[in-house]
Amino acid sequence: MRIAKLLMFVFTAMMFIVVFPWQTQAAVSDADVDLTSMHQGAGALSPDFSPSVTEYWLKMRSSEQGFYTAAIPANSKATMAYSMNGSAWITLPLNTSTGHIPTNRGENTFYIKVTSADSSTIKSYKIHVYFPATNDANLSNLHVNGAALIPPFQSTTTNYTVSVPYATSSLSLTGVLNDPAATFLINGTAVADRAAFGPIPLNVGGNTITVQTTSYDKTANKTYTISVVRAAPGTNAQLSALTVSGSTLSPLFQPLHMGYVLADVPYSTSSLAVTPVLSDANASAVYVRANGGSYIQAVSGSPVTLPLTVGSNKLEIKVLAEDPSVEKIYTLSVTRLKNSDASLSGLSVSPGHLDFSSQVTDYSVTVSRSVPSITVKPVLPEGNPVAKIQVRVNGGSYVSVQSGMDSPTLPLISGVPNVIEVLVTAQDGTPRLYTIRVTQAGTPVLRKLIMDGMKVRLTFSEPLRSVADATYFSVTNMSRNAALSVTDVVYTPGAAEAGFTTSGLLQPGDDLEFRIRAGAVSSFSGETNAAVSLKVVYGDAIQQMQRRLADLDTDRDGIGIREVLAYLNSPYGHNDLNGDGQFTREDVAIVLGQIGAKFVSP
């Protein structure tokens, strides 16, 4: 027996030597009385050990022989002693366990005292040790995740109720044994102490969860019962608010009213943003759709964009209550008007040339007498593919033309003016007529004149065999009553282009007159051109606008609203400035942007 006890003592000592091996000590003060660690084999300390914390609580297992611990001081030269329940202090050598100390069932108080190496300081650590009885089958705590027990948990109370909303379809439980050596089951399944158990599925209505505990010595059992009531799903499928971007519902929104009408929207409005707000935050979902299409899920309080077709539209907002079998559908009726745009963004002829502007509907074109027919190519603005285009010549029958495509050949009558009409009919029936007057003249005919800086390029209707010298070409600055010089006439035989260089006093916005004498150019058929006089404005649209504003600034104090208004009310005040082919508010903004500028007018 003595040998057995000796072996047990040696085994226990070796265990603590392994757990608490010798450690290299950092340099510390001889007055240091901190512990760096404390062995917790008999149970976990609460709170977690820290050298600066001097009071702890510990719950033992009832199966233990008694409380035991060991500790390591920060200074290995410090001395330690311990006392249980007021007993005399017992010295605790370094790296040595207390061994099992006689411990009362229930509450105990344990102290470990550290005396510094220089004996100047003493520090005591206190542990409240609870040693449960072996027949303890109580829980010390029972926690339901996300819900509250009614009444609040007490070890002696075994019946509880919990109420959860329908959205809570399961829950988990965490039980804490008063005696960690005891065991317990939740709904018949063994669960570890302090471990969460779940999820436990819940039916709508009543549910019963049982927690059955068994003491360590198997002599005591206890059953805790939790009655969980899961609420029935909500049946509120209403909206608390419904708004539409840029529009007002008629009548004003009321949760119990299902149908609404919106004011008509223009063709340019191709979609609307609808924002539904759920009355019940626990509702299953809210969906939206347009014109019987597929429903898409929306987020309460966030806008959803729905497309609109031309004509009548029906927008639907479907709300599913928390009970998804209950639903309500709100409807919005809105009409998207037809497109009223009957304009063209481009118009060209072949052969021939015209300078198209969306604000101009009447044009004149001159072609050679040898040209028996002509085609036109009308182009609709991007975003307006639905307008209808028809053309006719000299009062004949209209024929349809596709945007961006050449028309059928339109025959010309020699010796008389020919009138080509391009009729554009908007989607809503709004018409607009473009007229092209075609004149046949001696060949070759000047089709286009382009001035780039001081370089002039002429395009004729026929390939050229010869071009006369500079005396056949003249340029006059009508704004300044000054003739410009013409030099460097160039052309390539067989090409339809010729050119020359001009020089002299010239400013953007000046009115120029170009004159080409008869016989200046000849085609390979031997025919020569007729005399031509053509007036153009020098400079691009912005330069012309700035020059004209400068001319209007007679007092030379800079451009103000007076000059801007005078410009806008002038014959050239509606010129396209941004190159989009039409005069809009963007062009007005460009003019207004000149306010404050000062231009030097020669």
mmCIF file of N, CA and C in Angstrom, residues 189-279:
data_model
loop_
_atom_site.group_PDB
_atom_site.id
_atom_site.type_symbol
_atom_site.label_atom_id
_atom_site.label_comp_id
_atom_site.label_asym_id
_atom_site.label_seq_id
_atom_site.Cartn_x
_atom_site.Cartn_y
_atom_site.Cartn_z
ATOM 1 N N THR A 189 -30.992 13.873 -26.770
ATOM 2 C CA THR A 189 -29.645 13.819 -27.344
ATOM 3 C C THR A 189 -28.635 14.356 -26.344
ATOM 4 N N ALA A 190 -27.562 13.576 -26.119
ATOM 5 C CA ALA A 190 -26.532 13.995 -25.175
ATOM 6 C C ALA A 190 -25.844 15.250 -25.695
ATOM 7 N N VAL A 191 -25.633 16.199 -24.769
ATOM 8 C CA VAL A 191 -25.047 17.487 -25.141
ATOM 9 C C VAL A 191 -23.922 17.795 -24.157
ATOM 10 N N ALA A 192 -22.846 18.375 -24.671
ATOM 11 C CA ALA A 192 -21.714 18.737 -23.814
ATOM 12 C C ALA A 192 -22.055 19.994 -23.012
ATOM 13 N N ASP A 193 -21.500 20.054 -21.815
ATOM 14 C CA ASP A 193 -21.695 21.222 -20.955
ATOM 15 C C ASP A 193 -21.207 22.479 -21.669
ATOM 16 N N ARG A 194 -22.035 23.516 -21.648
ATOM 17 C CA ARG A 194 -21.747 24.824 -22.225
ATOM 18 C C ARG A 194 -21.704 24.827 -23.741
ATOM 19 N N ALA A 195 -22.084 23.739 -24.400
ATOM 20 C CA ALA A 195 -22.068 23.670 -25.858
ATOM 21 C C ALA A 195 -23.465 23.965 -26.401
ATOM 22 N N ALA A 196 -23.528 24.786 -27.448
ATOM 23 C CA ALA A 196 -24.823 25.094 -28.059
ATOM 24 C C ALA A 196 -25.360 23.864 -28.767
ATOM 25 N N PHE A 197 -26.647 23.617 -28.618
ATOM 26 C CA PHE A 197 -27.299 22.483 -29.271
ATOM 27 C C PHE A 197 -28.364 23.034 -30.212
ATOM 28 N N GLY A 198 -28.332 22.606 -31.456
ATOM 29 C CA GLY A 198 -29.321 23.050 -32.417
ATOM 30 C C GLY A 198 -28.761 22.983 -33.827
ATOM 31 N N PRO A 199 -29.522 23.463 -34.811
ATOM 32 C CA PRO A 199 -30.824 24.095 -34.611
ATOM 33 C C PRO A 199 -31.928 23.082 -34.313
ATOM 34 N N ILE A 200 -32.865 23.507 -33.484
ATOM 35 C CA ILE A 200 -34.042 22.701 -33.173
ATOM 36 C C ILE A 200 -35.196 23.268 -33.998
ATOM 37 N N PRO A 201 -35.729 22.505 -34.970
ATOM 38 C CA PRO A 201 -36.800 23.045 -35.819
ATOM 39 C C PRO A 201 -38.070 23.315 -34.998
ATOM 40 N N LEU A 202 -38.777 24.366 -35.406
ATOM 41 C CA LEU A 202 -40.004 24.759 -34.704
ATOM 42 C C LEU A 202 -41.189 24.711 -35.645
ATOM 43 N N ASN A 203 -42.266 24.145 -35.174
ATOM 44 C CA ASN A 203 -43.527 24.195 -35.887
ATOM 45 C C ASN A 203 -44.275 25.472 -35.518
ATOM 46 N N VAL A 204 -45.172 25.895 -36.390
ATOM 47 C CA VAL A 204 -46.045 27.005 -36.027
ATOM 48 C C VAL A 204 -46.936 26.550 -34.886
ATOM 49 N N GLY A 205 -47.010 27.363 -33.837
ATOM 50 C CA GLY A 205 -47.784 26.979 -32.658
ATOM 51 C C GLY A 205 -46.880 26.481 -31.547
ATOM 52 N N GLY A 206 -47.354 25.488 -30.782
ATOM 53 C CA GLY A 206 -46.625 25.012 -29.613
ATOM 54 C C GLY A 206 -45.540 23.999 -29.929
ATOM 55 N N ASN A 207 -44.435 24.098 -29.233
ATOM 56 C CA ASN A 207 -43.310 23.174 -29.338
ATOM 57 C C ASN A 207 -42.769 22.942 -27.921
ATOM 58 N N THR A 208 -42.333 21.701 -27.635
ATOM 59 C CA THR A 208 -41.808 21.380 -26.312
ATOM 60 C C THR A 208 -40.379 20.895 -26.426
ATOM 61 N N ILE A 209 -39.518 21.529 -25.620
ATOM 62 C CA ILE A 209 -38.108 21.140 -25.565
ATOM 63 C C ILE A 209 -37.819 20.709 -24.133
ATOM 64 N N THR A 210 -37.231 19.514 -23.982
ATOM 65 C CA THR A 210 -36.917 19.015 -22.640
ATOM 66 C C THR A 210 -35.411 18.937 -22.450
ATOM 67 N N VAL A 211 -34.971 19.309 -21.251
ATOM 68 C CA VAL A 211 -33.565 19.198 -20.865
ATOM 69 C C VAL A 211 -33.527 18.301 -19.628
ATOM 70 N N GLN A 212 -32.977 17.071 -19.789
ATOM 71 C CA GLN A 212 -32.961 16.074 -18.711
ATOM 72 C C GLN A 212 -31.539 15.937 -18.182
ATOM 73 N N THR A 213 -31.359 16.223 -16.897
ATOM 74 C CA THR A 213 -30.025 16.154 -16.288
ATOM 75 C C THR A 213 -29.922 14.937 -15.373
ATOM 76 N N THR A 214 -28.687 14.410 -15.247
ATOM 77 C CA THR A 214 -28.398 13.274 -14.358
ATOM 78 C C THR A 214 -27.140 13.608 -13.568
ATOM 79 N N SER A 215 -27.230 13.445 -12.263
ATOM 80 C CA SER A 215 -26.085 13.768 -11.406
ATOM 81 C C SER A 215 -24.935 12.811 -11.669
ATOM 82 N N TYR A 216 -23.734 13.197 -11.191
ATOM 83 C CA TYR A 216 -22.553 12.383 -11.407
ATOM 84 C C TYR A 216 -22.691 10.992 -10.810
ATOM 85 N N ASP A 217 -23.322 10.925 -9.633
ATOM 86 C CA ASP A 217 -23.433 9.605 -8.988
ATOM 87 C C ASP A 217 -24.669 8.849 -9.428
ATOM 88 N N LYS A 218 -25.395 9.396 -10.411
ATOM 89 C CA LYS A 218 -26.578 8.752 -11.011
ATOM 90 C C LYS A 218 -27.746 8.611 -10.028
ATOM 91 N N THR A 219 -27.693 9.292 -8.914
ATOM 92 C CA THR A 219 -28.775 9.146 -7.926
ATOM 93 C C THR A 219 -29.863 10.198 -8.096
ATOM 94 N N ALA A 220 -29.589 11.250 -8.880
ATOM 95 C CA ALA A 220 -30.568 12.336 -9.009
ATOM 96 C C ALA A 220 -30.767 12.661 -10.484
ATOM 97 N N ASN A 221 -32.040 12.961 -10.819
ATOM 98 C CA ASN A 221 -32.403 13.374 -12.176
ATOM 99 C C ASN A 221 -33.295 14.608 -12.077
ATOM 100 N N LYS A 222 -33.251 15.413 -13.127
ATOM 101 C CA LYS A 222 -34.102 16.603 -13.139
ATOM 102 C C LYS A 222 -34.476 16.919 -14.583
ATOM 103 N N THR A 223 -35.703 17.364 -14.804
ATOM 104 C CA THR A 223 -36.168 17.697 -16.154
ATOM 105 C C THR A 223 -36.609 19.155 -16.193
ATOM 106 N N TYR A 224 -35.987 19.921 -17.096
ATOM 107 C CA TYR A 224 -36.399 21.299 -17.370
ATOM 108 C C TYR A 224 -37.204 21.281 -18.663
ATOM 109 N N THR A 225 -38.357 21.922 -18.645
ATOM 110 C CA THR A 225 -39.244 21.914 -19.814
ATOM 111 C C THR A 225 -39.414 23.348 -20.328
ATOM 112 N N ILE A 226 -39.207 23.509 -21.666
ATOM 113 C CA ILE A 226 -39.380 24.821 -22.309
ATOM 114 C C ILE A 226 -40.497 24.697 -23.339
ATOM 115 N N SER A 227 -41.539 25.453 -23.150
ATOM 116 C CA SER A 227 -42.653 25.489 -24.112
ATOM 117 C C SER A 227 -42.430 26.672 -25.044
ATOM 118 N N VAL A 228 -42.173 26.369 -26.312
ATOM 119 C CA VAL A 228 -41.876 27.406 -27.309
ATOM 120 C C VAL A 228 -43.093 27.596 -28.200
ATOM 121 N N VAL A 229 -43.557 28.817 -28.264
ATOM 122 C CA VAL A 229 -44.695 29.143 -29.130
ATOM 123 C C VAL A 229 -44.175 29.968 -30.309
ATOM 124 N N ARG A 230 -44.282 29.379 -31.499
ATOM 125 C CA ARG A 230 -43.910 30.095 -32.724
ATOM 126 C C ARG A 230 -45.165 30.712 -33.323
ATOM 127 N N ALA A 231 -45.141 32.022 -33.516
ATOM 128 C CA ALA A 231 -46.319 32.738 -33.991
ATOM 129 C C ALA A 231 -46.694 32.305 -35.409
ATOM 130 N N ALA A 232 -47.971 32.425 -35.718
ATOM 131 C CA ALA A 232 -48.447 32.159 -37.076
ATOM 132 C C ALA A 232 -47.936 33.255 -38.010
ATOM 133 N N PRO A 233 -47.747 32.958 -39.297
ATOM 134 C CA PRO A 233 -47.244 33.982 -40.225
ATOM 135 C C PRO A 233 -48.233 35.137 -40.354
ATOM 136 N N GLY A 234 -47.679 36.340 -40.546
ATOM 137 C CA GLY A 234 -48.514 37.517 -40.712
ATOM 138 C C GLY A 234 -49.249 37.496 -42.033
ATOM 139 N N THR A 235 -50.385 38.166 -42.073
ATOM 140 C CA THR A 235 -51.213 38.212 -43.291
ATOM 141 C C THR A 235 -51.288 39.615 -43.867
ATOM 142 N N ASN A 236 -50.390 40.499 -43.445
ATOM 143 C CA ASN A 236 -50.394 41.871 -43.947
ATOM 144 C C ASN A 236 -49.635 41.907 -45.277
ATOM 145 N N ALA A 237 -50.361 42.076 -46.370
ATOM 146 C CA ALA A 237 -49.761 42.147 -47.707
ATOM 147 C C ALA A 237 -49.926 43.553 -48.285
ATOM 148 N N GLN A 238 -49.943 44.551 -47.425
ATOM 149 C CA GLN A 238 -50.153 45.919 -47.884
ATOM 150 C C GLN A 238 -48.831 46.661 -48.024
ATOM 151 N N LEU A 239 -48.890 47.733 -48.794
ATOM 152 C CA LEU A 239 -47.799 48.693 -48.858
ATOM 153 C C LEU A 239 -48.149 49.868 -47.955
ATOM 154 N N SER A 240 -47.138 50.478 -47.380
ATOM 155 C CA SER A 240 -47.368 51.695 -46.600
ATOM 156 C C SER A 240 -47.130 52.932 -47.453
ATOM 157 N N ALA A 241 -46.429 52.774 -48.571
ATOM 158 C CA ALA A 241 -46.187 53.896 -49.483
ATOM 159 C C ALA A 241 -45.868 53.344 -50.863
ATOM 160 N N LEU A 242 -46.187 54.123 -51.892
ATOM 161 C CA LEU A 242 -45.886 53.755 -53.272
ATOM 162 C C LEU A 242 -45.670 55.055 -54.045
ATOM 163 N N THR A 243 -44.475 55.229 -54.585
ATOM 164 C CA THR A 243 -44.160 56.440 -55.329
ATOM 165 C C THR A 243 -43.599 56.088 -56.697
ATOM 166 N N VAL A 244 -43.760 57.033 -57.631
ATOM 167 C CA VAL A 244 -43.262 56.881 -58.995
ATOM 168 C C VAL A 244 -42.472 58.138 -59.342
ATOM 169 N N SER A 245 -41.269 57.946 -59.848
ATOM 170 C CA SER A 245 -40.398 59.086 -60.150
ATOM 171 C C SER A 245 -41.063 60.028 -61.143
ATOM 172 N N GLY A 246 -41.104 61.316 -60.806
ATOM 173 C CA GLY A 246 -41.604 62.327 -61.718
ATOM 174 C C GLY A 246 -43.085 62.280 -61.978
ATOM 175 N N SER A 247 -43.846 61.543 -61.184
ATOM 176 C CA SER A 247 -45.277 61.429 -61.430
ATOM 177 C C SER A 247 -46.021 61.359 -60.108
ATOM 178 N N THR A 248 -47.319 61.654 -60.167
ATOM 179 C CA THR A 248 -48.179 61.626 -58.987
ATOM 180 C C THR A 248 -49.301 60.625 -59.204
ATOM 181 N N LEU A 249 -49.561 59.804 -58.197
ATOM 182 C CA LEU A 249 -50.625 58.815 -58.301
ATOM 183 C C LEU A 249 -51.983 59.490 -58.164
ATOM 184 N N SER A 250 -52.937 59.006 -58.922
ATOM 185 C CA SER A 250 -54.314 59.479 -58.803
ATOM 186 C C SER A 250 -55.236 58.269 -58.674
ATOM 187 N N PRO A 251 -55.967 58.166 -57.535
ATOM 188 C CA PRO A 251 -55.950 59.082 -56.390
ATOM 189 C C PRO A 251 -54.640 58.964 -55.617
ATOM 190 N N LEU A 252 -54.478 59.804 -54.606
ATOM 191 C CA LEU A 252 -53.303 59.708 -53.762
ATOM 192 C C LEU A 252 -53.257 58.342 -53.099
ATOM 193 N N PHE A 253 -52.046 57.851 -52.835
ATOM 194 C CA PHE A 253 -51.903 56.486 -52.356
ATOM 195 C C PHE A 253 -52.586 56.253 -51.009
ATOM 196 N N GLN A 254 -53.308 55.134 -50.950
ATOM 197 C CA GLN A 254 -53.882 54.614 -49.713
ATOM 198 C C GLN A 254 -53.640 53.111 -49.694
ATOM 199 N N PRO A 255 -53.171 52.550 -48.569
ATOM 200 C CA PRO A 255 -52.798 51.129 -48.541
ATOM 201 C C PRO A 255 -53.899 50.186 -49.000
ATOM 202 N N LEU A 256 -55.164 50.543 -48.776
ATOM 203 C CA LEU A 256 -56.261 49.630 -49.123
ATOM 204 C C LEU A 256 -56.773 49.840 -50.541
ATOM 205 N N HIS A 257 -56.250 50.845 -51.246
ATOM 206 C CA HIS A 257 -56.695 51.111 -52.616
ATOM 207 C C HIS A 257 -55.704 50.456 -53.574
ATOM 208 N N MET A 258 -56.192 49.674 -54.526
ATOM 209 C CA MET A 258 -55.312 48.847 -55.350
ATOM 210 C C MET A 258 -54.987 49.445 -56.713
ATOM 211 N N GLY A 259 -55.840 50.298 -57.284
ATOM 212 C CA GLY A 259 -55.625 50.772 -58.645
ATOM 213 C C GLY A 259 -55.387 52.266 -58.723
ATOM 214 N N TYR A 260 -54.378 52.690 -59.540
ATOM 215 C CA TYR A 260 -54.026 54.098 -59.665
ATOM 216 C C TYR A 260 -53.759 54.437 -61.128
ATOM 217 N N VAL A 261 -53.903 55.717 -61.439
ATOM 218 C CA VAL A 261 -53.660 56.220 -62.791
ATOM 219 C C VAL A 261 -52.588 57.296 -62.713
ATOM 220 N N LEU A 262 -51.643 57.257 -63.643
ATOM 221 C CA LEU A 262 -50.601 58.273 -63.736
ATOM 222 C C LEU A 262 -50.868 59.161 -64.947
ATOM 223 N N ALA A 263 -50.397 60.402 -64.894
ATOM 224 C CA ALA A 263 -50.527 61.299 -66.032
ATOM 225 C C ALA A 263 -49.743 60.752 -67.218
ATOM 226 N N ASP A 264 -50.211 61.069 -68.432
ATOM 227 C CA ASP A 264 -49.508 60.638 -69.636
ATOM 228 C C ASP A 264 -48.078 61.142 -69.620
ATOM 229 N N VAL A 265 -47.171 60.332 -70.151
ATOM 230 C CA VAL A 265 -45.767 60.732 -70.236
ATOM 231 C C VAL A 265 -45.380 60.862 -71.699
ATOM 232 N N PRO A 266 -44.418 61.743 -72.013
ATOM 233 C CA PRO A 266 -44.013 61.906 -73.417
ATOM 234 C C PRO A 266 -43.286 60.676 -73.938
ATOM 235 N N TYR A 267 -43.138 60.645 -75.248
ATOM 236 C CA TYR A 267 -42.467 59.519 -75.890
ATOM 237 C C TYR A 267 -41.046 59.349 -75.353
ATOM 238 N N SER A 268 -40.391 60.465 -75.011
ATOM 239 C CA SER A 268 -39.009 60.409 -74.544
ATOM 240 C C SER A 268 -38.868 59.681 -73.214
ATOM 241 N N THR A 269 -39.981 59.508 -72.480
ATOM 242 C CA THR A 269 -39.941 58.768 -71.218
ATOM 243 C C THR A 269 -40.149 57.287 -71.523
ATOM 244 N N SER A 270 -39.065 56.542 -71.535
ATOM 245 C CA SER A 270 -39.143 55.124 -71.907
ATOM 246 C C SER A 270 -39.231 54.195 -70.701
ATOM 247 N N SER A 271 -39.152 54.754 -69.483
ATOM 248 C CA SER A 271 -39.242 53.920 -68.286
ATOM 249 C C SER A 271 -39.640 54.791 -67.111
ATOM 250 N N LEU A 272 -40.101 54.150 -66.047
ATOM 251 C CA LEU A 272 -40.445 54.828 -64.808
ATOM 252 C C LEU A 272 -39.827 54.065 -63.647
ATOM 253 N N ALA A 273 -39.402 54.801 -62.627
ATOM 254 C CA ALA A 273 -38.851 54.178 -61.420
ATOM 255 C C ALA A 273 -39.955 54.121 -60.363
ATOM 256 N N VAL A 274 -40.271 52.907 -59.936
ATOM 257 C CA VAL A 274 -41.327 52.680 -58.955
ATOM 258 C C VAL A 274 -40.681 52.276 -57.626
ATOM 259 N N THR A 275 -41.132 52.903 -56.526
ATOM 260 C CA THR A 275 -40.577 52.601 -55.206
ATOM 261 C C THR A 275 -41.693 52.124 -54.281
ATOM 262 N N PRO A 276 -41.766 50.808 -54.001
ATOM 263 C CA PRO A 276 -42.756 50.292 -53.054
ATOM 264 C C PRO A 276 -42.159 50.211 -51.650
ATOM 265 N N VAL A 277 -42.968 50.483 -50.640
ATOM 266 C CA VAL A 277 -42.533 50.381 -49.240
ATOM 267 C C VAL A 277 -43.502 49.445 -48.525
ATOM 268 N N LEU A 278 -42.968 48.352 -47.955
ATOM 269 C CA LEU A 278 -43.804 47.363 -47.287
ATOM 270 C C LEU A 278 -44.357 47.911 -45.981
ATOM 271 N N SER A 279 -45.618 47.564 -45.714
ATOM 272 C CA SER A 279 -46.217 47.925 -44.430
ATOM 273 C C SER A 279 -45.680 47.023 -43.331
#
